[in-house]
CSV table of C-alpha atoms in Angstrom, one decimal:
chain,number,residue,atom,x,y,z
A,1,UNK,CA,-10.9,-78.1,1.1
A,2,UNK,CA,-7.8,-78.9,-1.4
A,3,UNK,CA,-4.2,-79.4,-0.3
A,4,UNK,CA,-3.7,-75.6,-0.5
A,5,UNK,CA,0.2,-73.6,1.0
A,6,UNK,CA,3.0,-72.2,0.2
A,7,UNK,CA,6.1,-73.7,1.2
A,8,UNK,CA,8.9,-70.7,2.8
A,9,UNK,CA,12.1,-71.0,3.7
A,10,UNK,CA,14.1,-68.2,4.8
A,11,UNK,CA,18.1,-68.2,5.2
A,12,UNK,CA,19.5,-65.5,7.7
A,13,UNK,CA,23.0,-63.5,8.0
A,14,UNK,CA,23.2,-64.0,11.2
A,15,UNK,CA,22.6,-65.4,14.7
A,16,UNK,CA,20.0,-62.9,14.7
A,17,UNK,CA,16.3,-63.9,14.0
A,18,UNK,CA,15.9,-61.1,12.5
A,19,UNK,CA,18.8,-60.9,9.5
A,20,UNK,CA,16.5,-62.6,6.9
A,21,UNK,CA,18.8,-62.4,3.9
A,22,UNK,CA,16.8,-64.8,1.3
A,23,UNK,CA,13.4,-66.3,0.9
A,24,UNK,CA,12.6,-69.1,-0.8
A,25,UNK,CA,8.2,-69.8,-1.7
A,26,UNK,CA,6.4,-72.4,-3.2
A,27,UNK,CA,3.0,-72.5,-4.1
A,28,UNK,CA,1.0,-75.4,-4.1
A,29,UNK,CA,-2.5,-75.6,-5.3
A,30,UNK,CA,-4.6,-78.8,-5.2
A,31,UNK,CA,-1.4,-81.2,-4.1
A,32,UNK,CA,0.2,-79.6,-7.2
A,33,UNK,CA,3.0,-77.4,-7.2
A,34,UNK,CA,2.0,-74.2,-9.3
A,35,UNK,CA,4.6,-71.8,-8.8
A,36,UNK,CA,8.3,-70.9,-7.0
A,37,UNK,CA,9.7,-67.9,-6.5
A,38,UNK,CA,12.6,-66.8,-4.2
A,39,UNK,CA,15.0,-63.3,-4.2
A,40,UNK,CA,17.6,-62.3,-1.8
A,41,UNK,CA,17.2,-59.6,1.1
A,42,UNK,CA,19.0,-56.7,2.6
A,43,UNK,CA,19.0,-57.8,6.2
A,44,UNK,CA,17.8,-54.9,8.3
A,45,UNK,CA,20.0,-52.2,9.8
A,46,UNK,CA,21.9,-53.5,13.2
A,47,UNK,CA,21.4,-57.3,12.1
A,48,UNK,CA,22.9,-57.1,8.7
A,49,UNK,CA,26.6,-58.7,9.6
A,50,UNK,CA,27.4,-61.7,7.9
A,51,UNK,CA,28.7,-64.3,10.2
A,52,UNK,CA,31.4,-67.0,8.6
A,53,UNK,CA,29.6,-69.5,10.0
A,54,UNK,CA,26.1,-68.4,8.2
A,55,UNK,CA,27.9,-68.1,4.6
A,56,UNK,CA,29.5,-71.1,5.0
A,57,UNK,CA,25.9,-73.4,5.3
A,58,UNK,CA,24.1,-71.2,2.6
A,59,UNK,CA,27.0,-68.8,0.7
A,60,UNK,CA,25.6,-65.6,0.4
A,61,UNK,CA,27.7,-62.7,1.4
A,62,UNK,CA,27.1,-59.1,2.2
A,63,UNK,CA,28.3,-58.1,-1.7
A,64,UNK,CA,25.4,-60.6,-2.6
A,65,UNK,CA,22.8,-58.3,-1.0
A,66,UNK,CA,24.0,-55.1,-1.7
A,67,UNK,CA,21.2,-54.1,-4.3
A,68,UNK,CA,18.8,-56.3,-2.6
A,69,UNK,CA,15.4,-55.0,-1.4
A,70,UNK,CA,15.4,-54.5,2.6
A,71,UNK,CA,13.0,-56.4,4.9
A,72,UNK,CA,10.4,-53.6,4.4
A,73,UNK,CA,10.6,-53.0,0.7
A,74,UNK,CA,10.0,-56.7,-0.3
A,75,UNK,CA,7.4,-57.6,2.3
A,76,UNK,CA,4.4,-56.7,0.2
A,77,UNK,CA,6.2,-59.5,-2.5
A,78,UNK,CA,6.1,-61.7,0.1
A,79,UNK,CA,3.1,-61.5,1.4
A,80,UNK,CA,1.2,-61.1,-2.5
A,81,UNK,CA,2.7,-64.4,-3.5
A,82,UNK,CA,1.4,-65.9,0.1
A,83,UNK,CA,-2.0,-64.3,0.2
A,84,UNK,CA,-4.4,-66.4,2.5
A,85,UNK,CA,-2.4,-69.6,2.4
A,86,UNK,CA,-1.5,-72.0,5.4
A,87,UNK,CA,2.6,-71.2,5.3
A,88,UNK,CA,4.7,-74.7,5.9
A,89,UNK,CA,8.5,-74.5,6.6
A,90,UNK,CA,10.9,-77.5,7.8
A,91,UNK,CA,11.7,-76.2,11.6
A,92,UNK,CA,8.6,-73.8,11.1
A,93,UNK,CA,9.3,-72.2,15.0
A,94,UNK,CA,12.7,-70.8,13.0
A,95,UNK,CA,11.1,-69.3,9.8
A,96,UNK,CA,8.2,-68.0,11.8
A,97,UNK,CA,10.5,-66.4,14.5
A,98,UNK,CA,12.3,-64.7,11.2
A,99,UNK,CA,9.5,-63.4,9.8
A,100,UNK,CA,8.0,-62.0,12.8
A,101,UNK,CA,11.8,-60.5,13.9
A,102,UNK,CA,12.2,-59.1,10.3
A,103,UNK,CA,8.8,-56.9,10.8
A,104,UNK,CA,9.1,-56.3,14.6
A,105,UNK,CA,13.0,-54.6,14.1
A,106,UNK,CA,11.5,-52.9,10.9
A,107,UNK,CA,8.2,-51.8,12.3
A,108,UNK,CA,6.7,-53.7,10.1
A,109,UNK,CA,3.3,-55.5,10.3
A,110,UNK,CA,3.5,-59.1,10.5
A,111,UNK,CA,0.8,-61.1,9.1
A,112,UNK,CA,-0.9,-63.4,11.3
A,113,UNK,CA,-0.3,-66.5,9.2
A,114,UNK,CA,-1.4,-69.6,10.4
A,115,UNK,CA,1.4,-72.5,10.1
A,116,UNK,CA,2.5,-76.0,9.8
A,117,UNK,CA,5.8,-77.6,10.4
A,118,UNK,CA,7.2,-80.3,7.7
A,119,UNK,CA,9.9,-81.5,10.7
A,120,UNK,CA,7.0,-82.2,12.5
A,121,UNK,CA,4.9,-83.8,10.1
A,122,UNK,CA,8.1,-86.3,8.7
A,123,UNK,CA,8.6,-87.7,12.3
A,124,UNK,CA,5.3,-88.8,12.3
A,125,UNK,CA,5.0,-89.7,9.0
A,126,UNK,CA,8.4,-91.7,8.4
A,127,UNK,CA,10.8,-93.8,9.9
A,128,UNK,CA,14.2,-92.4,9.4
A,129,UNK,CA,17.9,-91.6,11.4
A,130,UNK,CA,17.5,-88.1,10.7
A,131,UNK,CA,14.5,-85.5,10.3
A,132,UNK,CA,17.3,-82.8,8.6
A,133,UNK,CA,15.5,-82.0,5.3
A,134,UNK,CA,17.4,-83.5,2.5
A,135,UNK,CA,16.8,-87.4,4.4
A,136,UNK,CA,12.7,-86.4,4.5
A,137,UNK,CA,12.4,-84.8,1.2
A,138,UNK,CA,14.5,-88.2,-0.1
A,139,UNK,CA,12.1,-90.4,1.3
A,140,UNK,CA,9.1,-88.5,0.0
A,141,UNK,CA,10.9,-88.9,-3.1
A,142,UNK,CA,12.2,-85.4,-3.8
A,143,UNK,CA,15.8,-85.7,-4.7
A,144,UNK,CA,18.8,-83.8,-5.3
A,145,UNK,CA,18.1,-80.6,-4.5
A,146,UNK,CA,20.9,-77.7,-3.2
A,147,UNK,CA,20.0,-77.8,0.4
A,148,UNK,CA,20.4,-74.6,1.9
A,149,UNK,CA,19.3,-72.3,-1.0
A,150,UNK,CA,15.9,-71.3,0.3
A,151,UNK,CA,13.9,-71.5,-3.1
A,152,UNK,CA,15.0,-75.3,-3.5
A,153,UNK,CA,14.7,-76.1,0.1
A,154,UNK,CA,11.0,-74.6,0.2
A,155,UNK,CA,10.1,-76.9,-2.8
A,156,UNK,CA,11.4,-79.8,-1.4
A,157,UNK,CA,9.3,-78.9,1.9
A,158,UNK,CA,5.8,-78.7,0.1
A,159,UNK,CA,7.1,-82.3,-1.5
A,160,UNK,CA,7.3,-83.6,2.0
A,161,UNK,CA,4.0,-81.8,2.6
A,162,UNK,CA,2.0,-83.7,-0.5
A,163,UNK,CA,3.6,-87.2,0.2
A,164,UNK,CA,2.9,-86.8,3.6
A,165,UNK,CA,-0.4,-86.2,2.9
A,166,UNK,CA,-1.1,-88.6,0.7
A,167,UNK,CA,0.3,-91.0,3.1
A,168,UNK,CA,-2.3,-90.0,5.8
A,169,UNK,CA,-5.3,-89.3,3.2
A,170,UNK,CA,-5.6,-86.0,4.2
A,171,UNK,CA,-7.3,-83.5,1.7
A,172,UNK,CA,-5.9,-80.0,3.3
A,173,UNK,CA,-2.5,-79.3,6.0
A,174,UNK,CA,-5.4,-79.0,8.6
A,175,UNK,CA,-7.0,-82.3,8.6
A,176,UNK,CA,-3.3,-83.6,7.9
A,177,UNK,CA,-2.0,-81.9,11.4
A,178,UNK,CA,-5.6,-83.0,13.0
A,179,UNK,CA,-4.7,-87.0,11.7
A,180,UNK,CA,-1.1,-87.4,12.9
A,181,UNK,CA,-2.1,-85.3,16.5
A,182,UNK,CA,-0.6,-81.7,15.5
A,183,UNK,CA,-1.1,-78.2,16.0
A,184,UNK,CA,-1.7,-75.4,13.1
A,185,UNK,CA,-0.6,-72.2,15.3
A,186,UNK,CA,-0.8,-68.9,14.2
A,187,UNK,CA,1.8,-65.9,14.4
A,188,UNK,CA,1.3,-64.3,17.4
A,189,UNK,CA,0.7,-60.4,16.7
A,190,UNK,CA,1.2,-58.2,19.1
A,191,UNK,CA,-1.4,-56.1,20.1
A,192,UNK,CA,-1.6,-52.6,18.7
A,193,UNK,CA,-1.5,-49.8,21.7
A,194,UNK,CA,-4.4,-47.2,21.0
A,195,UNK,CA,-4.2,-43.6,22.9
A,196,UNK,CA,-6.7,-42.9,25.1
């Protein structure tokens, strides 16, 4: 199996999980990046305030998003540049709890992606002070990128991803969690109530 994912990185409004208001998505094919891709996102309704403190770390504002698609409209963009890849995201528990927010608030369906986390993968692959992504993509060699702005952050995370598996020889994110003793969860999806 080749070193297959797509990198994602999603910046939110808000406290809430759910105010996704940009995604960031890189594809990598073989340990090669092949393609990025990243738009911004009308947060849905009730979790679409912009806090300060959230435009202060990434600097979109609600004007930015104003003729944004919402959650639901730009899901099936999402999820076509995805397809059947293994997702990756630096703090994976974060952009996984966003993505499955974003649909649960919208009614959505949420994919059942299975996932790896770059954070994870760096503290067992390097030694370094800190694990905050611009420090782990530097030492896989990836530098200079504008932290925070989710299509550069997600290509510096499937950076991290290669190095670290060329590091461990691994040929695919699987046998790279299975070498340095980590999990490839899935979304949980909740069940779907059928009448009797």
């Amino acid at each position: 199996m080749p070193l297959d994912f797509t990198a994602i990185d999603f910046e939110t409004a808000n406290s809430s999980s759910a105010s996704a208001c940009a995604v960031g998505l890189t594809r990598v094919r073989e340990g090669r990046v092949v393609a990025t891709d990243g738009w911004l996102i009308k947060p849905p309704p009730g979790h679409d305030r912009f806090f300060e403190l959230n435009i202060g770390i990434h600097g979109i504002r609600a004007a930015d998003v104003m003729d944004a698609a919402d959650w639901t409209t730009q899901l099936s963009r999402l999820t076509a540049f995805i397809g059947d890849d293994v997702l990756v995201a630096h703090n994976a528990g974060f952009d996984m709890t966003v993505l499955r927010r974003a649909c649960e608030v919208t009614d959505s369906e949420c994919p059942p992606y299975r996932y790896a986390c770059s954070l994870q993968v760096s503290r067992k692959t390097y030694e370094l002070a800190s694990y905050r992504l611009p420090l782990v993509a530097a030492a896989a060699g990836f530098l200079d990128f504008a932290h925070h702005d989710a299509t550069a952050d997600a290509l510096a995370c499937a950076h991290i991803m290669i190095d670290a598996a060329g590091r461990a020889g691994a040929h695919d994110i699987v046998e790279l969690a299975m070498l340095l003793g980590l999990r490839v969860p899935q979304i949980p999806v909740p069940e779907k109530v059928t009448a009797a």
